[in-house]
Tab-separated table of C-alpha atoms in Angstrom:
chain	number	residue	atom	x	y	z
A	122	LEU	CA	24.628	-28.286	7.220
A	123	SER	CA	23.121	-30.518	4.840
A	124	SER	CA	23.314	-28.838	1.025
A	125	ARG	CA	26.853	-27.879	2.173
A	126	TRP	CA	27.627	-31.355	2.272
A	127	PHE	CA	25.973	-32.279	-0.510
A	128	SER	CA	27.532	-29.645	-2.717
A	129	CYS	CA	30.900	-30.338	-1.923
A	130	CYS	CA	30.582	-34.624	-2.581
A	131	ARG	CA	28.839	-33.277	-5.808
A	132	SER	CA	32.372	-31.473	-6.723
A	133	LEU	CA	34.246	-34.956	-5.896
A	134	LYS	CA	32.139	-36.655	-7.971
A	135	VAL	CA	31.228	-38.828	-5.303
A	136	ASP	CA	28.038	-40.819	-6.616
A	137	ASP	CA	24.451	-40.110	-5.090
A	138	ALA	CA	23.662	-43.274	-3.162
A	139	THR	CA	27.301	-42.206	-1.337
A	140	GLN	CA	26.432	-38.955	-0.822
A	141	ARG	CA	23.087	-40.168	0.854
A	142	SER	CA	25.318	-42.760	2.905
A	143	TRP	CA	27.767	-40.897	4.455
A	144	TRP	CA	24.651	-38.078	5.411
A	145	ARG	CA	23.016	-40.270	6.935
A	146	LEU	CA	26.096	-41.075	9.337
A	147	ILE	CA	27.664	-38.329	9.742
A	148	ARG	CA	24.149	-36.478	10.513
A	149	GLN	CA	23.195	-39.496	13.674
A	150	LYS	CA	26.793	-39.008	14.872
A	151	TYR	CA	26.707	-35.465	15.785
A	152	SER	CA	23.095	-35.357	16.441
A	153	GLY	CA	23.680	-38.554	19.687
A	154	VAL	CA	22.681	-38.262	22.631
A	155	GLY	CA	25.774	-37.485	25.175
A	156	ARG	CA	27.365	-34.774	22.404
A	157	TYR	CA	27.320	-31.878	24.393
A	158	TYR	CA	30.229	-29.824	22.401
A	159	HIS	CA	30.953	-31.290	19.127
A	160	ASN	CA	27.773	-31.516	17.450
A	161	THR	CA	25.421	-29.525	14.184
A	162	HIS	CA	26.045	-26.614	15.861
A	163	HIS	CA	29.623	-27.215	16.249
A	164	LEU	CA	29.853	-28.126	12.327
A	165	ARG	CA	28.046	-24.550	11.454
A	166	ASP	CA	29.779	-22.762	13.693
A	167	MET	CA	33.278	-24.177	12.228
A	168	PHE	CA	31.971	-22.897	8.787
A	169	VAL	CA	31.460	-19.984	10.156
A	170	LEU	CA	35.077	-19.592	11.175
A	171	LEU	CA	35.933	-20.872	7.891
A	172	GLN	CA	34.429	-18.163	5.865
A	173	GLU	CA	34.598	-15.417	8.728
A	174	PHE	CA	38.639	-16.070	8.073
A	175	ALA	CA	38.333	-15.924	4.675
A	176	ILE	CA	40.778	-19.224	4.555
A	177	SER	CA	41.062	-20.003	0.965
A	178	ALA	CA	42.724	-23.062	-0.571
A	179	ASP	CA	43.209	-24.899	-3.566
A	180	ARG	CA	41.201	-27.744	-2.823
A	181	GLN	CA	38.635	-26.123	-0.505
A	182	ASP	CA	36.250	-29.166	-0.654
A	183	LEU	CA	39.040	-30.566	1.505
A	184	LEU	CA	38.737	-28.443	4.566
A	185	TYR	CA	34.878	-28.599	4.320
A	186	LEU	CA	35.405	-32.585	4.759
A	187	ALA	CA	37.732	-32.726	7.155
A	188	ILE	CA	35.432	-30.371	9.156
A	189	PHE	CA	32.573	-32.747	8.509
A	190	PHE	CA	34.878	-35.595	10.338
A	191	HIS	CA	36.834	-34.095	12.387
A	192	ASP	CA	34.572	-35.147	15.042
A	193	VAL	CA	32.816	-37.734	13.140
A	194	VAL	CA	33.687	-40.099	16.230
A	195	TYR	CA	33.117	-39.104	19.791
């Protein structure tokens, strides 16, 4: 997940400090106590589905951001 996050951020020209800060928050939120479904395993599953259905888009990076942030607040 982290490599996908940082790759996405680099493609969007997000500075390194912001990338790391947001990654810490995302990892913390999806790893929180009480996360029974919307956790890091769920994120991985979402990326597998994205590849499985060969969804292509002009802005794949925006799909990645949508996956990372869709359940960050639980």
